[in-house]
Amino acid sequence: MSRRLEKLDAERQRRLFESAAAEFAAHGFDGASLNRILEKSGMSKSSLYYYFDDKADLFTTLIERSMAVLFKEIGGFDPDVLTTDTFWSTFEELYRRAIAVIDKNGWLVQFGGMFYRLRGDPKQGSATGRIFQAARNWVTLIVERGQALGVVRSDLPQSLLIDSTMSLLETLDRWVVAHWGELAAADKDAMPNKHIALFRNLLSADAGRAVSDNRP
Amino acid sequence: MSRRLEKLDAERQRRLFESAAAEFAAHGFDGASLNRILEKSGMSKSSLYYYFDDKADLFTTLIERSMAVLFKEIGGFDPDVLTTDTFWSTFEELYRRAIAVIDKNGWLVQFGGMFYRLRGDPKQGSATGRIFQAARNWVTLIVERGQALGVVRSDLPQSLLIDSTMSLLETLDRWVVAHWGELAAADKDAMPNKHIALFRNLLSADAGRAVSDNRP
Amino acid sequence: MSRRLEKLDAERQRRLFESAAAEFAAHGFDGASLNRILEKSGMSKSSLYYYFDDKADLFTTLIERSMAVLFKEIGGFDPDVLTTDTFWSTFEELYRRAIAVIDKNGWLVQFGGMFYRLRGDPKQGSATGRIFQAARNWVTLIVERGQALGVVRSDLPQSLLIDSTMSLLETLDRWVVAHWGELAAADKDAMPNKHIALFRNLLSADAGRAVSDNRP
Amino acid sequence: MSRRLEKLDAERQRRLFESAAAEFAAHGFDGASLNRILEKSGMSKSSLYYYFDDKADLFTTLIERSMAVLFKEIGGFDPDVLTTDTFWSTFEELYRRAIAVIDKNGWLVQFGGMFYRLRGDPKQGSATGRIFQAARNWVTLIVERGQALGVVRSDLPQSLLIDSTMSLLETLDRWVVAHWGELAAADKDAMPNKHIALFRNLLSADAGRAVSDNRP
DNA sequence: GATGAATGAGTTTTCATTCAT
DNA sequence: CATGAATGAAAACTCATTCAT
């Protein structure tokens, strides 16, 4: 029943989402305390249950909202239009836009913190688990497209490639969030190229060949 | 005070550590329940508090024990003895030994699961946080040695290199644990070379140069 | 104030009463959840409080409506017109008609389920308690008339006779509801005679005498 | 884990069971509030959960204790030893003993109040449901024995006989509990004979014949 | 040395009811 | 007429920790 939410006063929505995002990012889904979220946001416990079905509903709504904002601002894209020439540069451009968005919408930085913790959710088929899976599927599509184009290596198990990709994604996200304040404008400009290059180091077909060449 | 612990019957120690490792790996430090650990291990709650200060003490002791076993079995090594020629091959050899150790000591598999969750611990200066920091410091030493030798790239912030390294470490660990059963003997043999190659793709000085060459 | 209720759209009334009857029958008065009732009926919470004072008001209105329907369909009767000859056969006929009514008005089946749970209500003078008392008073009138006519035994405390009667009433009601589907037409035809005979076994003056005869 | 319970101080046990029995008898299983029970008994919530698994465990333990006391004091009996001559008089004797027991152990009077509410439990296979079923099975055995001996009627569905029996059992129990204070010694003496006679009125083979004779 | 017993503060969720619009 | 929105109190249950013995 997240329809009700749309009628909630914008300011109170902001306060709630802010507290919730901070709490989820800090303690993960299971560890997060509704009480703490409510205390910070000033909302009453029963009001929260008026707008959300349960803890999981609050969390997934939060994630979905964040993703919706991200996608709208950055602009989604279709893996099928990627070509050998545009493959890496497309992601560089997306990265550039993502940075711009986060730079404006402060609270979105929490998104990563909330999101990546989902990996370990033991409850099969849980709402939180499904979100992570959806993102993983998306990365899978991209990796497969890259392999079809011959720009992504095929000499390693696909699951390993995908796990490594998501993991690097998380690392860079965390690193950027943690060091944002210390970065000069020039650093920020150079980041998309440098960071996408890391994915290329890891995933490109050349990387695979280089390795076997080095084999004694 | 872990002095008392040494007088605890070996079998009861094993039972306790086994349950605790499973619980911590499954639910993380905060999410783990002492009650469940005690139920599985058959130890009494007050005994636990006789041997350990609190939940955190149990956890850190567990981690330290695991690391001690790992180091003893694998054989620690001194970063300073690494040379340009031996740098990567040394880790390949260490990797090979680590696999052998884990293959024998089943419960050590849980180690990674417990360990990596510590990254996000918000409590500054907490016991659990310090453990992660210690491991991070160790990786730092290695990266710095690599840079001094010219085999590890210096074109990226050191903290980013280290975070990426630890992240890839975690990913590979998880992947191996998750897919261990499906792997043929030949796969396992090839793993050290292939996986260390991934670190090389990410970290080697060549990787840094290859990237800038590609710049338009 | 049930005045307002009369202006409520008939279809919405039906929907509300149906959900409410099911909920009360399933969980009793205390256990019933207004939220569930409203969810099923589609009515808004504040509308309910516009038409009813509170939970108890909804319940008692529901009971009274049901009783009104039952009485209108079955035809009330005056205990004073009963004679020695017509006493038992009158109830047999009423029973027959009651079955016919319930056979048509499906939801009335819930009536018993709601009603009998009231016995145990601890709150003295509560609205729900008064309903049960009213029904009890009615049974009292009948038993007293039977005793005046000499067809109902007088060798036991009146309260015991009445409690037993109401209890048998409930048991038969529940049994019929539970086994209705399995009964052949012939079974249903024979039921009024057989079931009223059970009351006769319990209450008739002969029963009282038979017992004392058996006394050693 | 009701073993721990045995080591609980007798006085605290008594206080707990007394509050719990009163609460369950007054509000039924679902309606009963652990908080109220704890408040009355002075026990802490966590202590209760130290001695019992959950609410249901407390309840079933309470029922089982009560039944154990009743059976020990009254003396169980084997339906198979009943004969045509001893059938009814046996129950008269049991009834007499039951009254004596309850007369001494005040709190046992709550037993019926707790027990009979179980009938309506909708949760199939629940702990509380199973208790009621067990008692019902016991009554079934007795009815079947009576039918085999020819002293219990066979002209009605067995389920109806059993339901009526249990219902009459409940009614008498409640009546006795409610009126105990008002009864003279002579009344109490006469009760077993009179009350068992009611079962006889309802269940005896003669009752069945008398009815069909009366058919017009 | 070792433990059984006790607890306060915490968890998520549901309740019937009210009030401003 | 009608309802969306808000709430305090209560529900069952679990937590890590302590203390007397």
PDB file of N, CA, C and O in Angstrom, chain A residues 98-151:
ATOM      1  N   ALA A  98      26.208   9.939 -13.034  1.00  0.00           N
ATOM      2  CA  ALA A  98      25.866   9.479 -11.688  1.00  0.00           C
ATOM      3  C   ALA A  98      26.504  10.375 -10.640  1.00  0.00           C
ATOM      4  O   ALA A  98      25.878  10.772  -9.651  1.00  0.00           O
ATOM      5  N   ILE A  99      27.764  10.712 -10.870  1.00  0.00           N
ATOM      6  CA  ILE A  99      28.460  11.585  -9.933  1.00  0.00           C
ATOM      7  C   ILE A  99      27.758  12.924  -9.812  1.00  0.00           C
ATOM      8  O   ILE A  99      27.547  13.453  -8.717  1.00  0.00           O
ATOM      9  N   ALA A 100      27.323  13.443 -10.954  1.00  0.00           N
ATOM     10  CA  ALA A 100      26.634  14.732 -10.936  1.00  0.00           C
ATOM     11  C   ALA A 100      25.352  14.645 -10.114  1.00  0.00           C
ATOM     12  O   ALA A 100      25.044  15.520  -9.302  1.00  0.00           O
ATOM     13  N   VAL A 101      24.602  13.583 -10.309  1.00  0.00           N
ATOM     14  CA  VAL A 101      23.338  13.419  -9.576  1.00  0.00           C
ATOM     15  C   VAL A 101      23.568  13.353  -8.072  1.00  0.00           C
ATOM     16  O   VAL A 101      22.953  14.067  -7.288  1.00  0.00           O
ATOM     17  N   ILE A 102      24.486  12.484  -7.675  1.00  0.00           N
ATOM     18  CA  ILE A 102      24.747  12.318  -6.241  1.00  0.00           C
ATOM     19  C   ILE A 102      25.260  13.611  -5.638  1.00  0.00           C
ATOM     20  O   ILE A 102      24.980  13.930  -4.489  1.00  0.00           O
ATOM     21  N   ASP A 103      26.000  14.360  -6.446  1.00  0.00           N
ATOM     22  CA  ASP A 103      26.548  15.618  -5.960  1.00  0.00           C
ATOM     23  C   ASP A 103      25.413  16.561  -5.563  1.00  0.00           C
ATOM     24  O   ASP A 103      25.528  17.329  -4.610  1.00  0.00           O
ATOM     25  N   LYS A 104      24.304  16.467  -6.277  1.00  0.00           N
ATOM     26  CA  LYS A 104      23.166  17.326  -5.952  1.00  0.00           C
ATOM     27  C   LYS A 104      22.287  16.739  -4.847  1.00  0.00           C
ATOM     28  O   LYS A 104      21.940  17.408  -3.885  1.00  0.00           O
ATOM     29  N   ASN A 105      21.889  15.478  -4.995  1.00  0.00           N
ATOM     30  CA  ASN A 105      20.968  14.861  -4.019  1.00  0.00           C
ATOM     31  C   ASN A 105      21.716  14.176  -2.893  1.00  0.00           C
ATOM     32  O   ASN A 105      21.969  12.966  -2.931  1.00  0.00           O
ATOM     33  N   GLY A 106      22.035  14.929  -1.883  1.00  0.00           N
ATOM     34  CA  GLY A 106      22.868  14.437  -0.806  1.00  0.00           C
ATOM     35  C   GLY A 106      22.501  13.060  -0.266  1.00  0.00           C
ATOM     36  O   GLY A 106      23.353  12.195  -0.128  1.00  0.00           O
ATOM     37  N   TRP A 107      21.228  12.887   0.014  1.00  0.00           N
ATOM     38  CA  TRP A 107      20.868  11.638   0.726  1.00  0.00           C
ATOM     39  C   TRP A 107      21.051  10.388  -0.116  1.00  0.00           C
ATOM     40  O   TRP A 107      21.097   9.275   0.412  1.00  0.00           O
ATOM     41  N   LEU A 108      21.179  10.541  -1.428  1.00  0.00           N
ATOM     42  CA  LEU A 108      21.336   9.355  -2.271  1.00  0.00           C
ATOM     43  C   LEU A 108      22.627   8.601  -1.985  1.00  0.00           C
ATOM     44  O   LEU A 108      22.754   7.432  -2.329  1.00  0.00           O
ATOM     45  N   VAL A 109      23.573   9.274  -1.342  1.00  0.00           N
ATOM     46  CA  VAL A 109      24.827   8.581  -1.060  1.00  0.00           C
ATOM     47  C   VAL A 109      24.602   7.370  -0.168  1.00  0.00           C
ATOM     48  O   VAL A 109      25.341   6.404  -0.214  1.00  0.00           O
ATOM     49  N   GLN A 110      23.559   7.441   0.647  1.00  0.00           N
ATOM     50  CA  GLN A 110      23.264   6.309   1.518  1.00  0.00           C
ATOM     51  C   GLN A 110      22.853   5.073   0.717  1.00  0.00           C
ATOM     52  O   GLN A 110      22.883   3.957   1.215  1.00  0.00           O
ATOM     53  N   PHE A 111      22.412   5.314  -0.509  1.00  0.00           N
ATOM     54  CA  PHE A 111      21.858   4.212  -1.294  1.00  0.00           C
ATOM     55  C   PHE A 111      22.782   3.000  -1.348  1.00  0.00           C
ATOM     56  O   PHE A 111      22.386   1.886  -1.046  1.00  0.00           O
ATOM     57  N   GLY A 112      24.014   3.266  -1.734  1.00  0.00           N
ATOM     58  CA  GLY A 112      24.956   2.171  -1.809  1.00  0.00           C
ATOM     59  C   GLY A 112      25.079   1.441  -0.480  1.00  0.00           C
ATOM     60  O   GLY A 112      25.015   0.226  -0.415  1.00  0.00           O
ATOM     61  N   GLY A 113      25.223   2.203   0.574  1.00  0.00           N
ATOM     62  CA  GLY A 113      25.399   1.621   1.902  1.00  0.00           C
ATOM     63  C   GLY A 113      24.283   0.671   2.258  1.00  0.00           C
ATOM     64  O   GLY A 113      24.507  -0.379   2.872  1.00  0.00           O
ATOM     65  N   MET A 114      23.060   1.051   1.883  1.00  0.00           N
ATOM     66  CA  MET A 114      21.922   0.163   2.156  1.00  0.00           C
ATOM     67  C   MET A 114      21.963  -1.044   1.246  1.00  0.00           C
ATOM     68  O   MET A 114      21.766  -2.176   1.661  1.00  0.00           O
ATOM     69  N   PHE A 115      22.235  -0.743   0.001  1.00  0.00           N
ATOM     70  CA  PHE A 115      22.082  -1.756  -1.022  1.00  0.00           C
ATOM     71  C   PHE A 115      23.030  -2.942  -0.874  1.00  0.00           C
ATOM     72  O   PHE A 115      22.631  -4.098  -0.881  1.00  0.00           O
ATOM     73  N   TYR A 116      24.304  -2.638  -0.750  1.00  0.00           N
ATOM     74  CA  TYR A 116      25.293  -3.716  -0.818  1.00  0.00           C
ATOM     75  C   TYR A 116      25.183  -4.703   0.327  1.00  0.00           C
ATOM     76  O   TYR A 116      25.616  -5.838   0.224  1.00  0.00           O
ATOM     77  N   ARG A 117      24.603  -4.266   1.424  1.00  0.00           N
ATOM     78  CA  ARG A 117      24.472  -5.188   2.548  1.00  0.00           C
ATOM     79  C   ARG A 117      23.511  -6.327   2.253  1.00  0.00           C
ATOM     80  O   ARG A 117      23.434  -7.304   3.004  1.00  0.00           O
ATOM     81  N   LEU A 118      22.734  -6.169   1.213  1.00  0.00           N
ATOM     82  CA  LEU A 118      21.707  -7.171   0.926  1.00  0.00           C
ATOM     83  C   LEU A 118      22.294  -8.496   0.472  1.00  0.00           C
ATOM     84  O   LEU A 118      21.644  -9.529   0.563  1.00  0.00           O
ATOM     85  N   ARG A 119      23.506  -8.437  -0.044  1.00  0.00           N
ATOM     86  CA  ARG A 119      24.102  -9.648  -0.588  1.00  0.00           C
ATOM     87  C   ARG A 119      23.937 -10.839   0.354  1.00  0.00           C
ATOM     88  O   ARG A 119      23.546 -11.917  -0.047  1.00  0.00           O
ATOM     89  N   GLY A 120      24.229 -10.614   1.604  1.00  0.00           N
ATOM     90  CA  GLY A 120      24.299 -11.739   2.535  1.00  0.00           C
ATOM     91  C   GLY A 120      22.977 -12.202   3.105  1.00  0.00           C
ATOM     92  O   GLY A 120      22.952 -13.104   3.921  1.00  0.00           O
ATOM     93  N   ASP A 121      21.878 -11.593   2.661  1.00  0.00           N
ATOM     94  CA  ASP A 121      20.601 -11.980   3.272  1.00  0.00           C
ATOM     95  C   ASP A 121      20.334 -13.471   3.115  1.00  0.00           C
ATOM     96  O   ASP A 121      20.234 -13.992   2.022  1.00  0.00           O
ATOM     97  N   PRO A 122      20.220 -14.171   4.244  1.00  0.00           N
ATOM     98  CA  PRO A 122      20.067 -15.616   4.187  1.00  0.00           C
ATOM     99  C   PRO A 122      18.647 -16.041   3.813  1.00  0.00           C
ATOM    100  O   PRO A 122      18.439 -17.126   3.305  1.00  0.00           O
ATOM    101  N   LYS A 123      17.680 -15.167   4.043  1.00  0.00           N
ATOM    102  CA  LYS A 123      16.285 -15.569   3.797  1.00  0.00           C
ATOM    103  C   LYS A 123      15.999 -15.619   2.303  1.00  0.00           C
ATOM    104  O   LYS A 123      15.876 -14.595   1.654  1.00  0.00           O
ATOM    105  N   GLN A 124      15.872 -16.813   1.815  1.00  0.00           N
ATOM    106  CA  GLN A 124      15.595 -17.000   0.388  1.00  0.00           C
ATOM    107  C   GLN A 124      14.243 -16.407   0.034  1.00  0.00           C
ATOM    108  O   GLN A 124      13.258 -16.581   0.738  1.00  0.00           O
ATOM    109  N   GLY A 125      14.220 -15.718  -1.097  1.00  0.00           N
ATOM    110  CA  GLY A 125      12.941 -15.213  -1.587  1.00  0.00           C
ATOM    111  C   GLY A 125      12.412 -14.020  -0.818  1.00  0.00           C
ATOM    112  O   GLY A 125      11.321 -13.552  -1.089  1.00  0.00           O
ATOM    113  N   SER A 126      13.177 -13.511   0.113  1.00  0.00           N
ATOM    114  CA  SER A 126      12.735 -12.341   0.861  1.00  0.00           C
ATOM    115  C   SER A 126      12.715 -11.128  -0.049  1.00  0.00           C
ATOM    116  O   SER A 126      13.363 -11.102  -1.091  1.00  0.00           O
ATOM    117  N   ALA A 127      11.971 -10.123   0.368  1.00  0.00           N
ATOM    118  CA  ALA A 127      11.855  -8.912  -0.431  1.00  0.00           C
ATOM    119  C   ALA A 127      13.234  -8.290  -0.636  1.00  0.00           C
ATOM    120  O   ALA A 127      13.603  -7.886  -1.749  1.00  0.00           O
ATOM    121  N   THR A 128      14.005  -8.234   0.422  1.00  0.00           N
ATOM    122  CA  THR A 128      15.319  -7.607   0.330  1.00  0.00           C
ATOM    123  C   THR A 128      16.235  -8.400  -0.593  1.00  0.00           C
ATOM    124  O   THR A 128      16.992  -7.836  -1.373  1.00  0.00           O
ATOM    125  N   GLY A 129      16.123  -9.744  -0.489  1.00  0.00           N
ATOM    126  CA  GLY A 129      16.939 -10.579  -1.352  1.00  0.00           C
ATOM    127  C   GLY A 129      16.616 -10.344  -2.821  1.00  0.00           C
ATOM    128  O   GLY A 129      17.511 -10.305  -3.674  1.00  0.00           O
ATOM    129  N   ARG A 130      15.339 -10.161  -3.126  1.00  0.00           N
ATOM    130  CA  ARG A 130      14.930 -10.008  -4.516  1.00  0.00           C
ATOM    131  C   ARG A 130      15.498  -8.732  -5.138  1.00  0.00           C
ATOM    132  O   ARG A 130      15.827  -8.693  -6.310  1.00  0.00           O
ATOM    133  N   ILE A 131      15.601  -7.698  -4.330  1.00  0.00           N
ATOM    134  CA  ILE A 131      16.153  -6.449  -4.847  1.00  0.00           C
ATOM    135  C   ILE A 131      17.581  -6.651  -5.316  1.00  0.00           C
ATOM    136  O   ILE A 131      17.943  -6.282  -6.431  1.00  0.00           O
ATOM    137  N   PHE A 132      18.371  -7.281  -4.466  1.00  0.00           N
ATOM    138  CA  PHE A 132      19.758  -7.503  -4.843  1.00  0.00           C
ATOM    139  C   PHE A 132      19.836  -8.357  -6.103  1.00  0.00           C
ATOM    140  O   PHE A 132      20.633  -8.097  -7.008  1.00  0.00           O
ATOM    141  N   GLN A 133      18.986  -9.361  -6.163  1.00  0.00           N
ATOM    142  CA  GLN A 133      18.979 -10.257  -7.306  1.00  0.00           C
ATOM    143  C   GLN A 133      18.681  -9.485  -8.588  1.00  0.00           C
ATOM    144  O   GLN A 133      19.292  -9.722  -9.636  1.00  0.00           O
ATOM    145  N   ALA A 134      17.716  -8.562  -8.485  1.00  0.00           N
ATOM    146  CA  ALA A 134      17.349  -7.779  -9.664  1.00  0.00           C
ATOM    147  C   ALA A 134      18.546  -6.997 -10.190  1.00  0.00           C
ATOM    148  O   ALA A 134      18.811  -6.984 -11.408  1.00  0.00           O
ATOM    149  N   ALA A 135      19.274  -6.381  -9.266  1.00  0.00           N
ATOM    150  CA  ALA A 135      20.450  -5.622  -9.683  1.00  0.00           C
ATOM    151  C   ALA A 135      21.493  -6.551 -10.304  1.00  0.00           C
ATOM    152  O   ALA A 135      22.124  -6.232 -11.316  1.00  0.00           O
ATOM    153  N   ARG A 136      21.642  -7.707  -9.703  1.00  0.00           N
ATOM    154  CA  ARG A 136      22.607  -8.682 -10.212  1.00  0.00           C
ATOM    155  C   ARG A 136      22.246  -9.111 -11.631  1.00  0.00           C
ATOM    156  O   ARG A 136      23.111  -9.275 -12.488  1.00  0.00           O
ATOM    157  N   ASN A 137      20.961  -9.322 -11.842  1.00  0.00           N
ATOM    158  CA  ASN A 137      20.516  -9.723 -13.173  1.00  0.00           C
ATOM    159  C   ASN A 137      20.865  -8.668 -14.206  1.00  0.00           C
ATOM    160  O   ASN A 137      21.201  -8.981 -15.347  1.00  0.00           O
ATOM    161  N   TRP A 138      20.778  -7.458 -13.795  1.00  0.00           N
ATOM    162  CA  TRP A 138      21.086  -6.367 -14.676  1.00  0.00           C
ATOM    163  C   TRP A 138      22.563  -6.373 -15.072  1.00  0.00           C
ATOM    164  O   TRP A 138      22.903  -6.253 -16.243  1.00  0.00           O
ATOM    165  N   VAL A 139      23.403  -6.568 -14.082  1.00  0.00           N
ATOM    166  CA  VAL A 139      24.832  -6.665 -14.370  1.00  0.00           C
ATOM    167  C   VAL A 139      25.108  -7.862 -15.280  1.00  0.00           C
ATOM    168  O   VAL A 139      25.938  -7.800 -16.199  1.00  0.00           O
ATOM    169  N   THR A 140      24.377  -8.942 -15.029  1.00  0.00           N
ATOM    170  CA  THR A 140      24.553 -10.133 -15.864  1.00  0.00           C
ATOM    171  C   THR A 140      24.283  -9.814 -17.335  1.00  0.00           C
ATOM    172  O   THR A 140      25.059 -10.200 -18.225  1.00  0.00           O
ATOM    173  N   LEU A 141      23.181  -9.115 -17.575  1.00  0.00           N
ATOM    174  CA  LEU A 141      22.855  -8.734 -18.950  1.00  0.00           C
ATOM    175  C   LEU A 141      24.010  -7.992 -19.616  1.00  0.00           C
ATOM    176  O   LEU A 141      24.366  -8.271 -20.775  1.00  0.00           O
ATOM    177  N   ILE A 142      24.568  -7.072 -18.871  1.00  0.00           N
ATOM    178  CA  ILE A 142      25.640  -6.248 -19.418  1.00  0.00           C
ATOM    179  C   ILE A 142      26.884  -7.079 -19.717  1.00  0.00           C
ATOM    180  O   ILE A 142      27.486  -6.976 -20.791  1.00  0.00           O
ATOM    181  N   VAL A 143      27.234  -7.938 -18.752  1.00  0.00           N
ATOM    182  CA  VAL A 143      28.405  -8.785 -18.963  1.00  0.00           C
ATOM    183  C   VAL A 143      28.199  -9.681 -20.180  1.00  0.00           C
ATOM    184  O   VAL A 143      29.089  -9.837 -21.030  1.00  0.00           O
ATOM    185  N   GLU A 144      27.025 -10.221 -20.311  1.00  0.00           N
ATOM    186  CA  GLU A 144      26.763 -11.111 -21.442  1.00  0.00           C
ATOM    187  C   GLU A 144      26.846 -10.351 -22.767  1.00  0.00           C
ATOM    188  O   GLU A 144      27.361 -10.870 -23.763  1.00  0.00           O
ATOM    189  N   ARG A 145      26.321  -9.155 -22.740  1.00  0.00           N
ATOM    190  CA  ARG A 145      26.414  -8.346 -23.958  1.00  0.00           C
ATOM    191  C   ARG A 145      27.885  -8.099 -24.312  1.00  0.00           C
ATOM    192  O   ARG A 145      28.285  -8.242 -25.475  1.00  0.00           O
ATOM    193  N   GLY A 146      28.648  -7.768 -23.302  1.00  0.00           N
ATOM    194  CA  GLY A 146      30.075  -7.528 -23.522  1.00  0.00           C
ATOM    195  C   GLY A 146      30.774  -8.771 -24.073  1.00  0.00           C
ATOM    196  O   GLY A 146      31.627  -8.679 -24.964  1.00  0.00           O
ATOM    197  N   GLN A 147      30.395  -9.929 -23.568  1.00  0.00           N
ATOM    198  CA  GLN A 147      31.018 -11.162 -24.064  1.00  0.00           C
ATOM    199  C   GLN A 147      30.610 -11.410 -25.515  1.00  0.00           C
ATOM    200  O   GLN A 147      31.413 -11.828 -26.335  1.00  0.00           O
ATOM    201  N   ALA A 148      29.341 -11.143 -25.816  1.00  0.00           N
ATOM    202  CA  ALA A 148      28.863 -11.335 -27.189  1.00  0.00           C
ATOM    203  C   ALA A 148      29.634 -10.435 -28.155  1.00  0.00           C
ATOM    204  O   ALA A 148      29.944 -10.829 -29.284  1.00  0.00           O
ATOM    205  N   LEU A 149      29.961  -9.248 -27.675  1.00  0.00           N
ATOM    206  CA  LEU A 149      30.710  -8.310 -28.511  1.00  0.00           C
ATOM    207  C   LEU A 149      32.203  -8.623 -28.551  1.00  0.00           C
ATOM    208  O   LEU A 149      32.956  -8.035 -29.327  1.00  0.00           O
ATOM    209  N   GLY A 150      32.633  -9.526 -27.689  1.00  0.00           N
ATOM    210  CA  GLY A 150      34.047  -9.871 -27.640  1.00  0.00           C
ATOM    211  C   GLY A 150      34.886  -8.893 -26.846  1.00  0.00           C
ATOM    212  O   GLY A 150      36.111  -8.992 -26.829  1.00  0.00           O
ATOM    213  N   VAL A 151      34.260  -7.949 -26.148  1.00  0.00           N
ATOM    214  CA  VAL A 151      35.062  -6.999 -25.370  1.00  0.00           C
ATOM    215  C   VAL A 151      35.221  -7.444 -23.922  1.00  0.00           C
ATOM    216  O   VAL A 151      36.072  -6.925 -23.209  1.00  0.00           O
TER     217      VAL A 151
END
